[in-house]
Short mmCIF file of C-alpha atoms and ligand atoms in Angstrom, two decimals:
data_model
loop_
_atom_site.label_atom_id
_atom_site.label_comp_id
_atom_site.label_asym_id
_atom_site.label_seq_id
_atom_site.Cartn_x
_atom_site.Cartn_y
_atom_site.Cartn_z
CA UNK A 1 -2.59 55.85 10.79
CA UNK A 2 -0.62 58.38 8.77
CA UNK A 3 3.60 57.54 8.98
CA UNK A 4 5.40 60.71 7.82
CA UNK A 5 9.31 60.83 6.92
CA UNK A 6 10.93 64.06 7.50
CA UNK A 7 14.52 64.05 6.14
CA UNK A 8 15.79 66.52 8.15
CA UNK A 9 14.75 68.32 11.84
CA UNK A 10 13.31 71.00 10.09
CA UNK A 11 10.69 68.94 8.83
CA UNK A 12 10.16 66.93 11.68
CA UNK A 13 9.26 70.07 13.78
CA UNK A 14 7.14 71.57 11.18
CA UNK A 15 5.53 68.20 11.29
CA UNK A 16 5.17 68.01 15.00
CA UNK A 17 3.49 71.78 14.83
CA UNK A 18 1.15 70.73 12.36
CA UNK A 19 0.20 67.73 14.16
CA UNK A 20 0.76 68.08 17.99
CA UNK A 21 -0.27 65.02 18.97
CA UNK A 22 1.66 63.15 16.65
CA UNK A 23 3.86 60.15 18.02
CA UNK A 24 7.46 61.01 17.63
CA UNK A 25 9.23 57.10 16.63
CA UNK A 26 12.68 56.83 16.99
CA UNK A 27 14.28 53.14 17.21
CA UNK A 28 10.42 52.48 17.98
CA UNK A 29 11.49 49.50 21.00
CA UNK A 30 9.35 51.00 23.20
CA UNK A 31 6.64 52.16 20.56
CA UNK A 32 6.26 48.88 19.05
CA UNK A 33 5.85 46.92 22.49
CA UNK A 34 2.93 49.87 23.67
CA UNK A 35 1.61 49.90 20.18
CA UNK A 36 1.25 46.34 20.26
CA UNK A 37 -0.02 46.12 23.72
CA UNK A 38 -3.09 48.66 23.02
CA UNK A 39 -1.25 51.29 24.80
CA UNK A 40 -1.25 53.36 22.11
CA UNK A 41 -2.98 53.88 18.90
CA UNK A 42 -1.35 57.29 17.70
CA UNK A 43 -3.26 58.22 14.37
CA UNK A 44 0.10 60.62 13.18
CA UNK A 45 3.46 59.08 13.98
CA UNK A 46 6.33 61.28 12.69
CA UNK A 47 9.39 59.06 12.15
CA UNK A 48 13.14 60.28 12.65
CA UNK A 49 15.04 57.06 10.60
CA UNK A 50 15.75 59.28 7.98
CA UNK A 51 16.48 62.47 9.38
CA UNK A 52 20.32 61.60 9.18
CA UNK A 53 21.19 64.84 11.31
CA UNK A 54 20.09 63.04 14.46
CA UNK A 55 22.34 60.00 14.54
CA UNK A 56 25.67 61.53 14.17
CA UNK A 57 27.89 62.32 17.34
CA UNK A 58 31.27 64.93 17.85
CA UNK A 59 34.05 65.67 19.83
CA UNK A 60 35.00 69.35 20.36
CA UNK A 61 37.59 69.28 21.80
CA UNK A 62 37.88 73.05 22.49
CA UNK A 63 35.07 72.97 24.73
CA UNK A 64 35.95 69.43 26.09
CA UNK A 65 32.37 68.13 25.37
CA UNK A 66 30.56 65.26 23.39
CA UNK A 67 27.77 65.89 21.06
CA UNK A 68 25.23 63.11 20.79
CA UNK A 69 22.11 63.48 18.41
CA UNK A 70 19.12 61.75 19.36
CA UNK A 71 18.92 58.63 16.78
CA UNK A 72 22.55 57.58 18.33
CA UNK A 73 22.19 53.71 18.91
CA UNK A 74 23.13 52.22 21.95
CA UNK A 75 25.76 49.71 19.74
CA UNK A 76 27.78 53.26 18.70
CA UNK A 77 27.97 54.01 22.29
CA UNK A 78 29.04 50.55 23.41
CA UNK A 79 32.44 50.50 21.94
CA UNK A 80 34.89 52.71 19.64
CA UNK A 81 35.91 55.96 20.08
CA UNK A 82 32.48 57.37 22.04
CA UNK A 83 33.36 54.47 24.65
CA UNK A 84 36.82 56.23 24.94
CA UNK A 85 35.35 59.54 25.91
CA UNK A 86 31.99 58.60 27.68
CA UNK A 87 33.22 55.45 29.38
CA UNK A 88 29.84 55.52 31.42
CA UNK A 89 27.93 56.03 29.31
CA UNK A 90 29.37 52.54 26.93
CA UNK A 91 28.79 51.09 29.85
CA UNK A 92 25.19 51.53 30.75
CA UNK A 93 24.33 51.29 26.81
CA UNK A 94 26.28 47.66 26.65
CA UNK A 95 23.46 46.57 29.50
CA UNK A 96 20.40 47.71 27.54
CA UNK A 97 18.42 44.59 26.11
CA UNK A 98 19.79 42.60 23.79
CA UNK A 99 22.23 43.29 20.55
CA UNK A 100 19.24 43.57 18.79
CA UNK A 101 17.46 46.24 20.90
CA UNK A 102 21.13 48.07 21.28
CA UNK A 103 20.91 48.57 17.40
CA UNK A 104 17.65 49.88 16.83
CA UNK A 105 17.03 52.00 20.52
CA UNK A 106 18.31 55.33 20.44
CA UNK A 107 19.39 57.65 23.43
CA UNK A 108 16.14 59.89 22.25
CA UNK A 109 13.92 57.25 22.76
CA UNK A 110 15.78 56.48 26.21
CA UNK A 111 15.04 60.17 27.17
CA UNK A 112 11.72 60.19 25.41
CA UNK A 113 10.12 57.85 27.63
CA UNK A 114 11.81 58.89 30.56
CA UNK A 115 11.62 55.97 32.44
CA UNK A 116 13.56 56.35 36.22
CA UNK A 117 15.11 52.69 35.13
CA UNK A 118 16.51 54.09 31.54
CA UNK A 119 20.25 53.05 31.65
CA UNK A 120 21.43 56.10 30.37
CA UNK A 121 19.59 58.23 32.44
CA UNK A 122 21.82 57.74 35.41
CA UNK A 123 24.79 58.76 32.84
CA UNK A 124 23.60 62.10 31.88
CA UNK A 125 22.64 63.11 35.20
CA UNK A 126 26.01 62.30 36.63
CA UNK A 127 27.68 64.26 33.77
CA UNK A 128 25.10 66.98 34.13
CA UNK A 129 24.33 66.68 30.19
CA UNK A 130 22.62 69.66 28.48
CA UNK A 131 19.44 68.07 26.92
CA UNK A 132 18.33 69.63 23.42
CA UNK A 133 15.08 70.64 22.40
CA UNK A 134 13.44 71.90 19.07
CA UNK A 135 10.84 73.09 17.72
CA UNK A 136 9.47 75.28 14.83
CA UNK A 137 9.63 78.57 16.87
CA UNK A 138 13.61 77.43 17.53
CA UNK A 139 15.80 75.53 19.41
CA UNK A 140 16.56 75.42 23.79
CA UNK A 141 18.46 73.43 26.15
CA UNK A 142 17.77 72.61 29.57
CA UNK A 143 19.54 70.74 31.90
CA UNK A 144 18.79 67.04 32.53
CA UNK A 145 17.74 67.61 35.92
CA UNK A 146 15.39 70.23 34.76
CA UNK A 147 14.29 67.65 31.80
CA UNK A 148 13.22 65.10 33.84
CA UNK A 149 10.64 65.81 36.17
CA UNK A 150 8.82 63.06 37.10
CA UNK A 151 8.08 59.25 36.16
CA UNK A 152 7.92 59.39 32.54
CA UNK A 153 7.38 63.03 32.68
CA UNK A 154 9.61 65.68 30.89
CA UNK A 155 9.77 69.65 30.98
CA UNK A 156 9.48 68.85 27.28
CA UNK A 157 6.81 70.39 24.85
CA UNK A 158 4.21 68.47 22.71
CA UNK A 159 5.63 69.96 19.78
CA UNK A 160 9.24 70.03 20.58
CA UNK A 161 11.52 67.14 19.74
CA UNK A 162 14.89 66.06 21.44
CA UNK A 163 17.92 66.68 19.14
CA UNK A 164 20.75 65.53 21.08
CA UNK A 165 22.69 65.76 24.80
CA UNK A 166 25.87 67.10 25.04
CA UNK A 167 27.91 65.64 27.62
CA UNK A 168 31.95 66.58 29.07
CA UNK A 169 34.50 64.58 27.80
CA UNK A 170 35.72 62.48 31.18
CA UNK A 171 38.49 63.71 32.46
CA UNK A 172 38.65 61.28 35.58
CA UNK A 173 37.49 57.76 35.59
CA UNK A 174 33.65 56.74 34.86
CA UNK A 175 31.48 53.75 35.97
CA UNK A 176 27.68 52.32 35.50
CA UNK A 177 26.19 49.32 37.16
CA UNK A 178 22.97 47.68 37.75
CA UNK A 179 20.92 44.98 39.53
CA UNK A 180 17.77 43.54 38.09
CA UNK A 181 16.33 39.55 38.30
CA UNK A 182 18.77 38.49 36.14
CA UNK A 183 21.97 39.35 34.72
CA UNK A 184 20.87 40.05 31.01
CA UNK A 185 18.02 41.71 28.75
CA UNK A 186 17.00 42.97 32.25
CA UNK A 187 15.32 46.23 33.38
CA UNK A 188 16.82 47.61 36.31
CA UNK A 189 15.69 47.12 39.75
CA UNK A 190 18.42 49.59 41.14
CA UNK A 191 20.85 51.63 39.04
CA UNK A 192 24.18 53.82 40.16
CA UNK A 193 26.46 55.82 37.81
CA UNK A 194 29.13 57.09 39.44
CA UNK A 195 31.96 60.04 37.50
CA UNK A 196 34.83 61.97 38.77
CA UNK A 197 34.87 65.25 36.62
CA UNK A 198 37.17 67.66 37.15
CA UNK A 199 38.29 66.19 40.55
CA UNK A 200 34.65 65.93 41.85
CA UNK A 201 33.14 62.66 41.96
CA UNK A 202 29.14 62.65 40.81
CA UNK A 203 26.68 59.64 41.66
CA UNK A 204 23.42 59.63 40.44
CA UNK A 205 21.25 56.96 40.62
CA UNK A 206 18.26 54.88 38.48
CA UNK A 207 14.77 52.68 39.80
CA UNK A 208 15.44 53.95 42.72
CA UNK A 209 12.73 56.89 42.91
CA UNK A 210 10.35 59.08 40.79
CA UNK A 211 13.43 60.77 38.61
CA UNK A 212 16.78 59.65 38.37
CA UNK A 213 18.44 61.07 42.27
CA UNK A 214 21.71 62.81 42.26
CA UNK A 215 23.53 61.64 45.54
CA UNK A 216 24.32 65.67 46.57
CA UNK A 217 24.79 64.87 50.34
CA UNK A 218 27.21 61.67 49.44
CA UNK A 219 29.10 63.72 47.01
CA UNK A 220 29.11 66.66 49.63
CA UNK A 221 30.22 64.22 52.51
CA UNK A 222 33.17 62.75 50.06
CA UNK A 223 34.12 66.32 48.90
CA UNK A 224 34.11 67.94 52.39
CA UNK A 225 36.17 65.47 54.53
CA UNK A 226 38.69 63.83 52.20
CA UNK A 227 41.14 65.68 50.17
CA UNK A 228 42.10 63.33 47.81
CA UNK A 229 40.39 59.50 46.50
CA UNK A 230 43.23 57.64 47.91
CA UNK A 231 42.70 58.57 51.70
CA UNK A 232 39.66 56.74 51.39
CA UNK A 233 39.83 53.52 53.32
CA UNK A 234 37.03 50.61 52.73
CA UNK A 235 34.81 51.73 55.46
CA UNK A 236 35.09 54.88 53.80
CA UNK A 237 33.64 53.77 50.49
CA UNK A 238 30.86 51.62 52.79
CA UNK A 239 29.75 55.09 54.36
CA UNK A 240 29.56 56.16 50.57
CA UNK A 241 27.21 53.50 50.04
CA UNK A 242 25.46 53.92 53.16
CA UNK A 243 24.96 57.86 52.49
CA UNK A 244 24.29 57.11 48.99
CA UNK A 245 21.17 54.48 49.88
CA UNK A 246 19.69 57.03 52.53
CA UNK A 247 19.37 59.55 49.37
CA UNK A 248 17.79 56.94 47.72
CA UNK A 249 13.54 57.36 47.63
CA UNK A 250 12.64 53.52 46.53
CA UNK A 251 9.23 51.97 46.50
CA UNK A 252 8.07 48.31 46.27
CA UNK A 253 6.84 47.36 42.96
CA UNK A 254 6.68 44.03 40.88
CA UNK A 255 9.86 44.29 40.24
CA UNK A 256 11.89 44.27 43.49
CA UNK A 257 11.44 45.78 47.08
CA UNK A 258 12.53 49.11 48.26
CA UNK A 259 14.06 47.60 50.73
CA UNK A 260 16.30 45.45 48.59
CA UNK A 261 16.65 47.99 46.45
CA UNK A 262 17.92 50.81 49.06
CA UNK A 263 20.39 47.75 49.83
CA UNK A 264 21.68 47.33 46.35
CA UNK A 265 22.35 51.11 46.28
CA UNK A 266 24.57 50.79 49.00
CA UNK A 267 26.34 48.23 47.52
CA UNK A 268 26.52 49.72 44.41
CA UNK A 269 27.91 52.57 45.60
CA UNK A 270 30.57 51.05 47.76
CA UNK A 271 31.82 49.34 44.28
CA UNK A 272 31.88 51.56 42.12
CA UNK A 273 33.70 54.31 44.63
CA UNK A 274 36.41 51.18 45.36
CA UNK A 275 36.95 50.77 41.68
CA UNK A 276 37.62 54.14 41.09
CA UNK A 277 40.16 54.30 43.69
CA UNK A 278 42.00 51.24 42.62
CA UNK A 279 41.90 52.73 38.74
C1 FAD B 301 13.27 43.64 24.87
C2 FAD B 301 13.55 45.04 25.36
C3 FAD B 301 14.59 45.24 26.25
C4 FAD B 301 14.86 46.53 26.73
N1 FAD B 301 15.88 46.70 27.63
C5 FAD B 301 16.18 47.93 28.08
C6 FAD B 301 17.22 48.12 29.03
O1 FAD B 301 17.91 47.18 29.42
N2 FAD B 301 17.46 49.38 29.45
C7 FAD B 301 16.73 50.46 29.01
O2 FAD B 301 16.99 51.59 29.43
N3 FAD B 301 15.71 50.30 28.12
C8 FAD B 301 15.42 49.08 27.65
N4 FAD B 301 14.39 48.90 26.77
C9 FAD B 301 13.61 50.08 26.37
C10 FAD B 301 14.08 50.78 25.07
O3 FAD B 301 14.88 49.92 24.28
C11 FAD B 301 14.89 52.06 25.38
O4 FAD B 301 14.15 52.94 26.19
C12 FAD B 301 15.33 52.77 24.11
O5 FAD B 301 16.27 53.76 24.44
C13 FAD B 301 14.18 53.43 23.35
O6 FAD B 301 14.72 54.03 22.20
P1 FAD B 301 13.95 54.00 20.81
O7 FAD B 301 14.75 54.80 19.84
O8 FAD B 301 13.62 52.62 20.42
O9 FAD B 301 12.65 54.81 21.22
P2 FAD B 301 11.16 54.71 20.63
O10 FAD B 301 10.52 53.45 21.04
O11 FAD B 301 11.13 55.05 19.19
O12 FAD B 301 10.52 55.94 21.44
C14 FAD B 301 10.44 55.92 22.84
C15 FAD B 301 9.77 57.22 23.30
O13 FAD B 301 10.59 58.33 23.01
C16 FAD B 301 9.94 59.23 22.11
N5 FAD B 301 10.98 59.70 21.20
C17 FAD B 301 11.88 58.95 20.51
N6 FAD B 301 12.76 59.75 19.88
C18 FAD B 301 12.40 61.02 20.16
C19 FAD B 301 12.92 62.32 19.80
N7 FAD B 301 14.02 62.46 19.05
N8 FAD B 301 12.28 63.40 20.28
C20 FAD B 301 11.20 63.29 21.09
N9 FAD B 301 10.67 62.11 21.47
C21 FAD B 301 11.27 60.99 21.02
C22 FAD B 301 8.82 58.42 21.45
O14 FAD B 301 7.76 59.24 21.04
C23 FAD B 301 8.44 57.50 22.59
O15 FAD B 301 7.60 58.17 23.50
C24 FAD B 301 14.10 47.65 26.27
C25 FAD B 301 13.06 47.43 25.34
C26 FAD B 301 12.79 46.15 24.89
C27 FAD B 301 11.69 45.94 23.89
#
């Protein structure tokens, strides 16, 4: 197996044109584990520790919006000043694995595998994040919705690498929750993030079907028949979570049932919708 270590994107892309089916490694906590299990044996892995481009983050604050490069741990998220302006998305990284895994995964690798129960997932679909691509013939971004197109599949190229998501700064309040088997170092069985931006409240929700599901019917239903968040009364926020569960496209697995998890949904929902009101 040949390692290389570009220093900066540049490289890296030159690299990944050179060898297309190269193994892109980022915080390598899902690598390792497929690597180990026989799931892979990549002969070229092209390595982003040191390109030091990809792990720093900005606020512009002209544009309202976050900048996030790719090799961003989940434990810069968690707390400080990016858990000021992405609430949601501290929130879903502070229920990823363990300390440990929070140090070394990166929201690349979270969007590289593309798994429907990646915790941040849920996030940038809510906050309809601009996902960004390169490669040696240049740079594009594409919406996550148009990133994401299937169980572990992306719109992205074999020789394009992810360089970052930009995000809105929240302007209205921001929440992630999930349900697995137990309450820690637990991949999700059901997942909702819920964000009111610019007065228009986004759910979008994880495990719960091929590609994370944006609730457009719930939000619709909330946006069309209630003026402002505090009308809503509780049986309100339960149709929420009843809407929100019928978008919902669940299957059972070894995990969980999709009947359980169409329930959690609604519950989910319901919660997160009451805690915004009572913000
Ligand atoms: C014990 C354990 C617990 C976990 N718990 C959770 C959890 O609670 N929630 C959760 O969502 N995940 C969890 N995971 C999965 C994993 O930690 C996350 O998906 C993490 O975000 C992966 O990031 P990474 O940098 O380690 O990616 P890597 O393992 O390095 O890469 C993952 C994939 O992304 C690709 N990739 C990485 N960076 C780039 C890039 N810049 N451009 C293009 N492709 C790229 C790689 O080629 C690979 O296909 C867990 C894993 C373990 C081992």
């Amino acid at each position: 197996m040949t390692v290389y270590l570009p220093h900066t994107i540049e490289e890296a892309t030159a690299l990944l044109e050179a060898h297309p089916h190269a193994l892109v490694l980022g915080g390598g906590t899902d690598v390792m584990v497929e690597i180990n299990f026989n799931h892979r044996k990549p002969s070229d892995v092209v390595a982003l520790r040191n390109v030091d481009e990809l792990r720093t983050w900005t606020i512009n604050n002209e544009t309202s919006s976050i900048y996030i490069g790719a090799g961003v741990p989940y434990s810069e998220m968690e707390s400080g000043e990016l858990q000021k302006v992405a609430p949601a998305l501290a929130a879903a990284a502070r229920t990823v694995g363990s300390p440990q895994i929070r140090a070394a995964g990166t929201l690349g690798g979270n969007l590289g595998t593309c798994s429907p129960a990646g915790d941040s997932l849920p996030v940038l679909s809510a906050l309809n994040a601009e996902v960004h691509l390169a490669s040696s013939h240049g740079v594009r971004s594409v919406p996550f919705a148009e990133y994401m197109v299937g169980p572990k599949r992306t719109s992205r190229t074999a020789t394009e690498m992810i360089t970052g998501v930009t995000i809105p700064k929240a302007n209205g309040w921001q929440g992630y929750s999930k349900v697995g088997v137990r309450n820690a170092m637990v991949i999700s069985v059901a997942s909702a993030c819920l964000a009111i931006q610019d007065d228009m409240v986004r759910l979008a929700l994880g495990s719960v079907g091929p590609t994370i599901i944006r609730c457009v019917e719930a939000e619709k239903w909330l946006h069309e028949n209630f003026a402002t968040l505090t009308d809503l009364q509780p049986a309100d926020c339960a149709e929420f979570g009843r809407r929100a569960a019928s978008e919902a496209r669940p299957i059972d697995d070894h995990r969980s049932t999709a009947e359980y998890r169409r329930h959690a949904i609604s519950v989910l929902a319901q919660r997160l919708l009451q805690r915004s009101i009572q913000s």
